[in-house]
Amino acid sequence: MVIVTVLAVAITVGVFVLINRFDTLTVAREGCRVTTPQGSIDLEIEQAQVAAAIAGVAHRRKLPERAVVIAYATGIQESKLLNLTFGDRDSLGVFQQRPSQGWGPPEKLVDPVYASGKFFAALVKVKNYRKIPLHVAAQEVQRSADGSLYAQHEENAKILAAAFTGRVPKAVHCWFPPRGEETPAPSPSPDGAERELARTLGAGTTLEAGSRKRGWLIATWSLAHAQKYGLRRIRYDGQAWSVTTGEKGDWTPDAGSSRERVQIS
């Protein structure tokens, strides 16, 4: 499970993120920033997508936020929340799960939705996982060489969980160049985004909120995937995000948006 030292160094150098809380960096041309009352973390867009997938699968399984915190701390340690196609021996994906250890086929372990489902299926079998120390619960799932390493990521994991589960509204901000700048943007595909959301949250899922927390989970998932699906605007709960807001990715007041349904276009 634990990535070899050389690989870990390469990953650390190669990514933009999971900076020290409260640090302020020059805003990159694309990325995401997670801000809650507990602090701020900068992410690459891919990391935000992985984080949104993990939270979505936990929501589908009706798991508590503590489960999401454990998953994030594990993913940060194993892969920096990146969906890796390589690792120590045959380890793959965000949790560095090994096909040879029964986690599943290689092609599925690099699907964050599948990998998250496998992680949570193992986690819920850990006795008192909600109450025991995070690193103990994570190690019961991962069986890595040094399970104590998961503990160092707990506070960052709590910030991410508060945001991506929707508990803290408008906590995730993402930005990337609008259409026509630098590289061509994909054609808008709200239908594609909605199909992937349904796959993550469960068959038959729509953009209907159901609750304010679920609505913000959906809005945050949509924002994390906006670049991938060419989304230009997301509206929910009196707020709107637009790709044209530039290098802050801000949510702005939108009196016409509903709390009943997330709108994407």
PDB file of C-alpha atoms in Angstrom:
ATOM      1  CA  MET A   1       0.000   0.000   0.000  1.00  0.00           C
ATOM      2  CA  VAL A   2       2.766   2.470   0.839  1.00  0.00           C
ATOM      3  CA  ILE A   3       4.367   4.060  -2.199  1.00  0.00           C
ATOM      4  CA  VAL A   4       8.138   3.788  -2.347  1.00  0.00           C
ATOM      5  CA  THR A   5      10.122   6.835  -1.270  1.00  0.00           C
ATOM      6  CA  VAL A   6      11.237   7.837  -4.761  1.00  0.00           C
ATOM      7  CA  LEU A   7       7.662   7.751  -6.006  1.00  0.00           C
ATOM      8  CA  ALA A   8       6.412   9.754  -3.033  1.00  0.00           C
ATOM      9  CA  VAL A   9       9.008  12.454  -3.664  1.00  0.00           C
ATOM     10  CA  ALA A  10       8.069  12.601  -7.349  1.00  0.00           C
ATOM     11  CA  ILE A  11       4.418  13.040  -6.493  1.00  0.00           C
ATOM     12  CA  THR A  12       5.141  15.759  -3.933  1.00  0.00           C
ATOM     13  CA  VAL A  13       7.218  17.745  -6.408  1.00  0.00           C
ATOM     14  CA  GLY A  14       4.786  17.230  -9.256  1.00  0.00           C
ATOM     15  CA  VAL A  15       1.574  18.506  -7.688  1.00  0.00           C
ATOM     16  CA  PHE A  16       0.278  21.934  -6.847  1.00  0.00           C
ATOM     17  CA  VAL A  17      -1.474  21.026  -3.671  1.00  0.00           C
ATOM     18  CA  LEU A  18      -2.490  20.077  -0.242  1.00  0.00           C
ATOM     19  CA  ILE A  19      -0.460  23.000   0.944  1.00  0.00           C
ATOM     20  CA  ASN A  20      -0.035  23.879   4.583  1.00  0.00           C
ATOM     21  CA  ARG A  21      -3.265  25.285   5.965  1.00  0.00           C
ATOM     22  CA  PHE A  22      -3.526  29.062   6.066  1.00  0.00           C
ATOM     23  CA  ASP A  23      -0.712  29.510   3.509  1.00  0.00           C
ATOM     24  CA  THR A  24      -1.420  31.957   0.674  1.00  0.00           C
ATOM     25  CA  LEU A  25      -0.040  31.175  -2.771  1.00  0.00           C
ATOM     26  CA  THR A  26      -0.195  32.987  -6.067  1.00  0.00           C
ATOM     27  CA  VAL A  27      -3.332  31.781  -7.816  1.00  0.00           C
ATOM     28  CA  ALA A  28      -2.594  29.323 -10.625  1.00  0.00           C
ATOM     29  CA  ARG A  29      -4.220  29.432 -14.048  1.00  0.00           C
ATOM     30  CA  GLU A  30      -6.443  26.556 -12.992  1.00  0.00           C
ATOM     31  CA  GLY A  31      -7.195  24.847  -9.734  1.00  0.00           C
ATOM     32  CA  CYS A  32      -9.516  24.755  -6.763  1.00  0.00           C
ATOM     33  CA  ARG A  33      -9.450  26.200  -3.281  1.00  0.00           C
ATOM     34  CA  VAL A  34     -11.343  24.715  -0.356  1.00  0.00           C
ATOM     35  CA  THR A  35     -12.159  27.172   2.437  1.00  0.00           C
ATOM     36  CA  THR A  36     -14.017  26.382   5.666  1.00  0.00           C
ATOM     37  CA  PRO A  37     -13.875  27.958   9.131  1.00  0.00           C
ATOM     38  CA  GLN A  38     -11.088  25.453   9.926  1.00  0.00           C
ATOM     39  CA  GLY A  39      -8.738  26.627   7.152  1.00  0.00           C
ATOM     40  CA  SER A  40      -7.963  26.568   3.432  1.00  0.00           C
ATOM     41  CA  ILE A  41      -6.409  24.009   1.109  1.00  0.00           C
ATOM     42  CA  ASP A  42      -5.454  24.373  -2.550  1.00  0.00           C
ATOM     43  CA  LEU A  43      -6.126  21.451  -4.887  1.00  0.00           C
ATOM     44  CA  GLU A  44      -5.508  20.523  -8.458  1.00  0.00           C
ATOM     45  CA  ILE A  45      -8.739  20.062 -10.376  1.00  0.00           C
ATOM     46  CA  GLU A  46      -8.113  16.306 -10.607  1.00  0.00           C
ATOM     47  CA  GLN A  47      -7.807  16.131  -6.829  1.00  0.00           C
ATOM     48  CA  ALA A  48     -11.077  18.016  -6.438  1.00  0.00           C
ATOM     49  CA  GLN A  49     -12.750  15.526  -8.778  1.00  0.00           C
ATOM     50  CA  VAL A  50     -11.433  12.603  -6.730  1.00  0.00           C
ATOM     51  CA  ALA A  51     -12.545  14.262  -3.495  1.00  0.00           C
ATOM     52  CA  ALA A  52     -16.021  14.862  -4.943  1.00  0.00           C
ATOM     53  CA  ALA A  53     -16.270  11.217  -6.046  1.00  0.00           C
ATOM     54  CA  ILE A  54     -15.338   9.969  -2.569  1.00  0.00           C
ATOM     55  CA  ALA A  55     -17.926  12.213  -0.901  1.00  0.00           C
ATOM     56  CA  GLY A  56     -20.560  11.200  -3.447  1.00  0.00           C
ATOM     57  CA  VAL A  57     -20.036   7.481  -2.871  1.00  0.00           C
ATOM     58  CA  ALA A  58     -20.177   7.999   0.895  1.00  0.00           C
ATOM     59  CA  HIS A  59     -23.469   9.868   0.455  1.00  0.00           C
ATOM     60  CA  ARG A  60     -24.867   7.027  -1.662  1.00  0.00           C
ATOM     61  CA  ARG A  61     -23.957   4.568   1.085  1.00  0.00           C
ATOM     62  CA  LYS A  62     -25.441   6.875   3.761  1.00  0.00           C
ATOM     63  CA  LEU A  63     -22.150   6.991   5.657  1.00  0.00           C
ATOM     64  CA  PRO A  64     -21.261   9.599   8.291  1.00  0.00           C
ATOM     65  CA  GLU A  65     -18.807  12.410   7.673  1.00  0.00           C
ATOM     66  CA  ARG A  66     -16.249  10.576   9.801  1.00  0.00           C
ATOM     67  CA  ALA A  67     -16.028   7.905   7.110  1.00  0.00           C
ATOM     68  CA  VAL A  68     -15.249  10.584   4.535  1.00  0.00           C
ATOM     69  CA  VAL A  69     -12.549  12.060   6.794  1.00  0.00           C
ATOM     70  CA  ILE A  70     -10.902   8.634   7.110  1.00  0.00           C
ATOM     71  CA  ALA A  71     -11.058   8.124   3.347  1.00  0.00           C
ATOM     72  CA  TYR A  72      -9.525  11.534   2.631  1.00  0.00           C
ATOM     73  CA  ALA A  73      -6.688  11.076   5.118  1.00  0.00           C
ATOM     74  CA  THR A  74      -5.974   7.690   3.556  1.00  0.00           C
ATOM     75  CA  GLY A  75      -6.093   9.068   0.007  1.00  0.00           C
ATOM     76  CA  ILE A  76      -3.820  11.995   0.863  1.00  0.00           C
ATOM     77  CA  GLN A  77      -1.206   9.655   2.308  1.00  0.00           C
ATOM     78  CA  GLU A  78      -1.424   7.052  -0.437  1.00  0.00           C
ATOM     79  CA  SER A  79      -1.654   9.217  -3.563  1.00  0.00           C
ATOM     80  CA  LYS A  80      -2.048  12.926  -2.680  1.00  0.00           C
ATOM     81  CA  LEU A  81      -5.693  12.354  -3.747  1.00  0.00           C
ATOM     82  CA  LEU A  82      -4.607  11.614  -7.307  1.00  0.00           C
ATOM     83  CA  ASN A  83      -5.960   8.757  -9.370  1.00  0.00           C
ATOM     84  CA  LEU A  84      -2.598   7.096 -10.008  1.00  0.00           C
ATOM     85  CA  THR A  85      -2.131   4.438 -12.662  1.00  0.00           C
ATOM     86  CA  PHE A  86       1.029   3.181 -10.933  1.00  0.00           C
ATOM     87  CA  GLY A  87       2.405   2.554  -7.463  1.00  0.00           C
ATOM     88  CA  ASP A  88       4.385   0.211  -5.246  1.00  0.00           C
ATOM     89  CA  ARG A  89       4.232  -3.247  -6.833  1.00  0.00           C
ATOM     90  CA  ASP A  90       0.724  -3.520  -8.311  1.00  0.00           C
ATOM     91  CA  SER A  91      -0.886  -0.713  -6.276  1.00  0.00           C
ATOM     92  CA  LEU A  92      -3.267   1.537  -8.200  1.00  0.00           C
ATOM     93  CA  GLY A  93      -5.642   4.450  -7.819  1.00  0.00           C
ATOM     94  CA  VAL A  94      -6.320   6.962  -5.101  1.00  0.00           C
ATOM     95  CA  PHE A  95      -6.095   4.393  -2.290  1.00  0.00           C
ATOM     96  CA  GLN A  96      -3.267   2.414  -3.905  1.00  0.00           C
ATOM     97  CA  GLN A  97      -5.326  -0.764  -3.770  1.00  0.00           C
ATOM     98  CA  ARG A  98      -3.674  -3.926  -5.081  1.00  0.00           C
ATOM     99  CA  PRO A  99      -5.414  -6.335  -7.476  1.00  0.00           C
ATOM    100  CA  SER A 100      -3.255  -9.134  -6.077  1.00  0.00           C
ATOM    101  CA  GLN A 101      -4.734  -8.489  -2.636  1.00  0.00           C
ATOM    102  CA  GLY A 102      -8.306  -8.913  -3.824  1.00  0.00           C
ATOM    103  CA  TRP A 103      -9.338  -5.275  -4.242  1.00  0.00           C
ATOM    104  CA  GLY A 104     -10.518  -5.748  -7.818  1.00  0.00           C
ATOM    105  CA  PRO A 105      -9.395  -5.642 -11.471  1.00  0.00           C
ATOM    106  CA  PRO A 106      -6.751  -3.029 -12.371  1.00  0.00           C
ATOM    107  CA  GLU A 107      -9.054  -1.239 -14.804  1.00  0.00           C
ATOM    108  CA  LYS A 108     -11.635  -0.725 -12.063  1.00  0.00           C
ATOM    109  CA  LEU A 109      -9.247   0.368  -9.327  1.00  0.00           C
ATOM    110  CA  VAL A 110      -8.369   3.457 -11.384  1.00  0.00           C
ATOM    111  CA  ASP A 111     -12.046   4.475 -11.276  1.00  0.00           C
ATOM    112  CA  PRO A 112     -12.409   6.650  -8.124  1.00  0.00           C
ATOM    113  CA  VAL A 113     -16.087   5.711  -7.787  1.00  0.00           C
ATOM    114  CA  TYR A 114     -15.307   1.984  -7.768  1.00  0.00           C
ATOM    115  CA  ALA A 115     -12.224   2.403  -5.574  1.00  0.00           C
ATOM    116  CA  SER A 116     -14.181   4.481  -3.063  1.00  0.00           C
ATOM    117  CA  GLY A 117     -16.905   1.866  -2.906  1.00  0.00           C
ATOM    118  CA  LYS A 118     -14.329  -0.831  -2.152  1.00  0.00           C
ATOM    119  CA  PHE A 119     -12.675   1.324   0.500  1.00  0.00           C
ATOM    120  CA  PHE A 120     -15.951   2.088   2.274  1.00  0.00           C
ATOM    121  CA  ALA A 121     -17.107  -1.535   2.055  1.00  0.00           C
ATOM    122  CA  ALA A 122     -13.985  -2.492   4.006  1.00  0.00           C
ATOM    123  CA  LEU A 123     -14.183   0.457   6.402  1.00  0.00           C
ATOM    124  CA  VAL A 124     -17.706  -0.276   7.628  1.00  0.00           C
ATOM    125  CA  LYS A 125     -16.500  -3.716   8.718  1.00  0.00           C
ATOM    126  CA  VAL A 126     -14.004  -2.137  11.113  1.00  0.00           C
ATOM    127  CA  LYS A 127     -15.457  -2.270  14.619  1.00  0.00           C
ATOM    128  CA  ASN A 128     -16.187   1.184  16.060  1.00  0.00           C
ATOM    129  CA  TYR A 129     -14.515   2.899  13.121  1.00  0.00           C
ATOM    130  CA  ARG A 130     -16.340   6.137  13.964  1.00  0.00           C
ATOM    131  CA  LYS A 131     -14.803   6.310  17.440  1.00  0.00           C
ATOM    132  CA  ILE A 132     -11.354   4.748  17.253  1.00  0.00           C
ATOM    133  CA  PRO A 133      -8.341   6.878  16.187  1.00  0.00           C
ATOM    134  CA  LEU A 134      -8.362   7.691  12.492  1.00  0.00           C
ATOM    135  CA  HIS A 135      -5.043   6.026  11.756  1.00  0.00           C
ATOM    136  CA  VAL A 136      -6.188   2.822  13.440  1.00  0.00           C
ATOM    137  CA  ALA A 137      -9.356   2.672  11.327  1.00  0.00           C
ATOM    138  CA  ALA A 138      -7.458   3.478   8.128  1.00  0.00           C
ATOM    139  CA  GLN A 139      -4.813   0.868   8.866  1.00  0.00           C
ATOM    140  CA  GLU A 140      -7.455  -1.807   9.432  1.00  0.00           C
ATOM    141  CA  VAL A 141      -8.523  -1.195   5.841  1.00  0.00           C
ATOM    142  CA  GLN A 142      -5.166  -0.589   4.193  1.00  0.00           C
ATOM    143  CA  ARG A 143      -2.756  -2.890   6.067  1.00  0.00           C
ATOM    144  CA  SER A 144       0.144  -0.654   5.042  1.00  0.00           C
ATOM    145  CA  ALA A 145       3.732  -0.770   6.276  1.00  0.00           C
ATOM    146  CA  ASP A 146       3.241   2.167   8.670  1.00  0.00           C
ATOM    147  CA  GLY A 147      -0.354   2.943   9.542  1.00  0.00           C
ATOM    148  CA  SER A 148       0.610   5.796  11.871  1.00  0.00           C
ATOM    149  CA  LEU A 149       1.253   8.018   8.827  1.00  0.00           C
ATOM    150  CA  TYR A 150      -2.465   8.462   8.177  1.00  0.00           C
ATOM    151  CA  ALA A 151      -2.884  10.476  11.385  1.00  0.00           C
ATOM    152  CA  GLN A 152      -0.907  13.471  10.098  1.00  0.00           C
ATOM    153  CA  HIS A 153      -3.580  14.235   7.488  1.00  0.00           C
ATOM    154  CA  GLU A 154      -6.630  14.272   9.770  1.00  0.00           C
ATOM    155  CA  GLU A 155      -7.053  18.047  10.029  1.00  0.00           C
ATOM    156  CA  ASN A 156      -6.788  18.586   6.273  1.00  0.00           C
ATOM    157  CA  ALA A 157      -9.180  15.689   5.747  1.00  0.00           C
ATOM    158  CA  LYS A 158     -11.716  17.361   8.043  1.00  0.00           C
ATOM    159  CA  ILE A 159     -11.559  20.566   5.994  1.00  0.00           C
ATOM    160  CA  LEU A 160     -12.137  18.646   2.768  1.00  0.00           C
ATOM    161  CA  ALA A 161     -14.968  16.575   4.233  1.00  0.00           C
ATOM    162  CA  ALA A 162     -16.835  19.616   5.529  1.00  0.00           C
ATOM    163  CA  ALA A 163     -16.714  21.107   2.038  1.00  0.00           C
ATOM    164  CA  PHE A 164     -17.302  18.174  -0.310  1.00  0.00           C
ATOM    165  CA  THR A 165     -20.111  16.600   1.739  1.00  0.00           C
ATOM    166  CA  GLY A 166     -21.988  19.887   1.383  1.00  0.00           C
ATOM    167  CA  ARG A 167     -22.083  20.595   5.116  1.00  0.00           C
ATOM    168  CA  VAL A 168     -20.331  23.932   4.576  1.00  0.00           C
ATOM    169  CA  PRO A 169     -21.996  25.723   1.629  1.00  0.00           C
ATOM    170  CA  LYS A 170     -19.989  27.325  -1.198  1.00  0.00           C
ATOM    171  CA  ALA A 171     -16.738  26.126   0.368  1.00  0.00           C
ATOM    172  CA  VAL A 172     -15.154  24.990  -2.912  1.00  0.00           C
ATOM    173  CA  HIS A 173     -13.994  27.471  -5.539  1.00  0.00           C
ATOM    174  CA  CYS A 174     -12.583  26.315  -8.897  1.00  0.00           C
ATOM    175  CA  TRP A 175     -11.250  28.246 -11.859  1.00  0.00           C
ATOM    176  CA  PHE A 176      -9.811  27.499 -15.276  1.00  0.00           C
ATOM    177  CA  PRO A 177      -9.383  29.408 -18.548  1.00  0.00           C
ATOM    178  CA  PRO A 178     -12.696  30.074 -20.346  1.00  0.00           C
ATOM    179  CA  ARG A 179     -13.323  28.747 -23.858  1.00  0.00           C
ATOM    180  CA  GLY A 180     -10.863  30.063 -26.387  1.00  0.00           C
ATOM    181  CA  GLU A 181      -8.036  30.763 -23.932  1.00  0.00           C
ATOM    182  CA  GLU A 182      -4.855  28.674 -24.143  1.00  0.00           C
ATOM    183  CA  THR A 183      -6.459  25.337 -25.008  1.00  0.00           C
ATOM    184  CA  PRO A 184      -9.898  24.646 -26.507  1.00  0.00           C
ATOM    185  CA  ALA A 185     -12.533  23.826 -23.929  1.00  0.00           C
ATOM    186  CA  PRO A 186     -14.729  20.749 -24.386  1.00  0.00           C
ATOM    187  CA  SER A 187     -18.206  21.264 -25.743  1.00  0.00           C
ATOM    188  CA  PRO A 188     -20.613  21.729 -22.837  1.00  0.00           C
ATOM    189  CA  SER A 189     -22.057  18.392 -21.776  1.00  0.00           C
ATOM    190  CA  PRO A 190     -24.489  18.864 -18.884  1.00  0.00           C
ATOM    191  CA  ASP A 191     -26.066  15.518 -19.776  1.00  0.00           C
ATOM    192  CA  GLY A 192     -22.693  13.781 -19.480  1.00  0.00           C
ATOM    193  CA  ALA A 193     -22.114  15.398 -16.104  1.00  0.00           C
ATOM    194  CA  GLU A 194     -25.539  14.332 -14.901  1.00  0.00           C
ATOM    195  CA  ARG A 195     -24.952  10.731 -16.019  1.00  0.00           C
ATOM    196  CA  GLU A 196     -21.656  10.577 -14.126  1.00  0.00           C
ATOM    197  CA  LEU A 197     -23.294  12.155 -11.086  1.00  0.00           C
ATOM    198  CA  ALA A 198     -25.997   9.497 -11.231  1.00  0.00           C
ATOM    199  CA  ARG A 199     -23.342   6.788 -11.407  1.00  0.00           C
ATOM    200  CA  THR A 200     -21.652   8.255  -8.339  1.00  0.00           C
ATOM    201  CA  LEU A 201     -24.721   8.910  -6.218  1.00  0.00           C
ATOM    202  CA  GLY A 202     -26.814   5.958  -7.413  1.00  0.00           C
ATOM    203  CA  ALA A 203     -29.087   4.946 -10.255  1.00  0.00           C
ATOM    204  CA  GLY A 204     -31.918   7.352 -10.929  1.00  0.00           C
ATOM    205  CA  THR A 205     -30.199  10.298  -9.258  1.00  0.00           C
ATOM    206  CA  THR A 206     -31.113  13.712 -10.611  1.00  0.00           C
ATOM    207  CA  LEU A 207     -30.064  17.264  -9.806  1.00  0.00           C
ATOM    208  CA  GLU A 208     -32.928  17.577  -7.328  1.00  0.00           C
ATOM    209  CA  ALA A 209     -31.445  18.646  -3.993  1.00  0.00           C
ATOM    210  CA  GLY A 210     -33.712  16.919  -1.476  1.00  0.00           C
ATOM    211  CA  SER A 211     -31.906  18.747   1.319  1.00  0.00           C
ATOM    212  CA  ARG A 212     -29.654  21.795   1.401  1.00  0.00           C
ATOM    213  CA  LYS A 213     -26.632  19.667   2.349  1.00  0.00           C
ATOM    214  CA  ARG A 214     -27.234  17.257  -0.526  1.00  0.00           C
ATOM    215  CA  GLY A 215     -27.781  20.205  -2.841  1.00  0.00           C
ATOM    216  CA  TRP A 216     -24.391  21.651  -1.968  1.00  0.00           C
ATOM    217  CA  LEU A 217     -22.797  18.229  -2.365  1.00  0.00           C
ATOM    218  CA  ILE A 218     -24.224  18.114  -5.906  1.00  0.00           C
ATOM    219  CA  ALA A 219     -23.261  21.719  -6.651  1.00  0.00           C
ATOM    220  CA  THR A 220     -19.723  21.088  -5.369  1.00  0.00           C
ATOM    221  CA  TRP A 221     -19.429  17.851  -7.374  1.00  0.00           C
ATOM    222  CA  SER A 222     -20.589  19.757 -10.466  1.00  0.00           C
ATOM    223  CA  LEU A 223     -18.029  22.489  -9.882  1.00  0.00           C
ATOM    224  CA  ALA A 224     -15.181  19.989  -9.453  1.00  0.00           C
ATOM    225  CA  HIS A 225     -16.195  18.424 -12.791  1.00  0.00           C
ATOM    226  CA  ALA A 226     -16.990  21.677 -14.617  1.00  0.00           C
ATOM    227  CA  GLN A 227     -13.806  21.686 -16.674  1.00  0.00           C
ATOM    228  CA  LYS A 228     -14.169  18.019 -17.621  1.00  0.00           C
ATOM    229  CA  TYR A 229     -17.726  18.442 -18.870  1.00  0.00           C
ATOM    230  CA  GLY A 230     -17.385  21.965 -20.241  1.00  0.00           C
ATOM    231  CA  LEU A 231     -19.837  23.446 -17.720  1.00  0.00           C
ATOM    232  CA  ARG A 232     -19.942  27.234 -17.813  1.00  0.00           C
ATOM    233  CA  ARG A 233     -22.451  27.983 -15.058  1.00  0.00           C
ATOM    234  CA  ILE A 234     -23.760  26.330 -11.880  1.00  0.00           C
ATOM    235  CA  ARG A 235     -26.669  27.768  -9.875  1.00  0.00           C
ATOM    236  CA  TYR A 236     -28.011  26.749  -6.484  1.00  0.00           C
ATOM    237  CA  ASP A 237     -29.379  28.153  -3.226  1.00  0.00           C
ATOM    238  CA  GLY A 238     -29.152  31.845  -4.083  1.00  0.00           C
ATOM    239  CA  GLN A 239     -25.622  31.456  -5.454  1.00  0.00           C
ATOM    240  CA  ALA A 240     -24.069  31.027  -8.890  1.00  0.00           C
ATOM    241  CA  TRP A 241     -20.652  30.075 -10.212  1.00  0.00           C
ATOM    242  CA  SER A 242     -19.493  31.030 -13.692  1.00  0.00           C
ATOM    243  CA  VAL A 243     -16.316  30.142 -15.530  1.00  0.00           C
ATOM    244  CA  THR A 244     -16.013  33.835 -16.383  1.00  0.00           C
ATOM    245  CA  THR A 245     -15.440  34.814 -12.741  1.00  0.00           C
ATOM    246  CA  GLY A 246     -11.755  34.233 -13.402  1.00  0.00           C
ATOM    247  CA  GLU A 247      -8.947  33.216 -11.095  1.00  0.00           C
ATOM    248  CA  LYS A 248     -10.983  33.149  -7.900  1.00  0.00           C
ATOM    249  CA  GLY A 249     -13.772  30.819  -8.942  1.00  0.00           C
ATOM    250  CA  ASP A 250     -16.118  32.717  -6.679  1.00  0.00           C
ATOM    251  CA  TRP A 251     -19.730  31.942  -5.938  1.00  0.00           C
ATOM    252  CA  THR A 252     -21.757  35.130  -6.373  1.00  0.00           C
ATOM    253  CA  PRO A 253     -25.302  36.060  -5.275  1.00  0.00           C
ATOM    254  CA  ASP A 254     -28.029  34.866  -7.640  1.00  0.00           C
ATOM    255  CA  ALA A 255     -31.520  35.603  -6.391  1.00  0.00           C
ATOM    256  CA  GLY A 256     -33.087  33.519  -9.166  1.00  0.00           C
ATOM    257  CA  SER A 257     -31.449  30.226  -8.246  1.00  0.00           C
ATOM    258  CA  SER A 258     -33.438  27.621  -6.348  1.00  0.00           C
ATOM    259  CA  ARG A 259     -32.711  25.615  -3.213  1.00  0.00           C
ATOM    260  CA  GLU A 260     -34.751  22.742  -4.651  1.00  0.00           C
ATOM    261  CA  ARG A 261     -32.545  21.888  -7.633  1.00  0.00           C
ATOM    262  CA  VAL A 262     -29.007  22.449  -8.841  1.00  0.00           C
ATOM    263  CA  GLN A 263     -28.875  23.949 -12.316  1.00  0.00           C
ATOM    264  CA  ILE A 264     -25.886  23.272 -14.599  1.00  0.00           C
ATOM    265  CA  SER A 265     -25.228  24.514 -18.112  1.00  0.00           C
TER     266      SER A 265
END
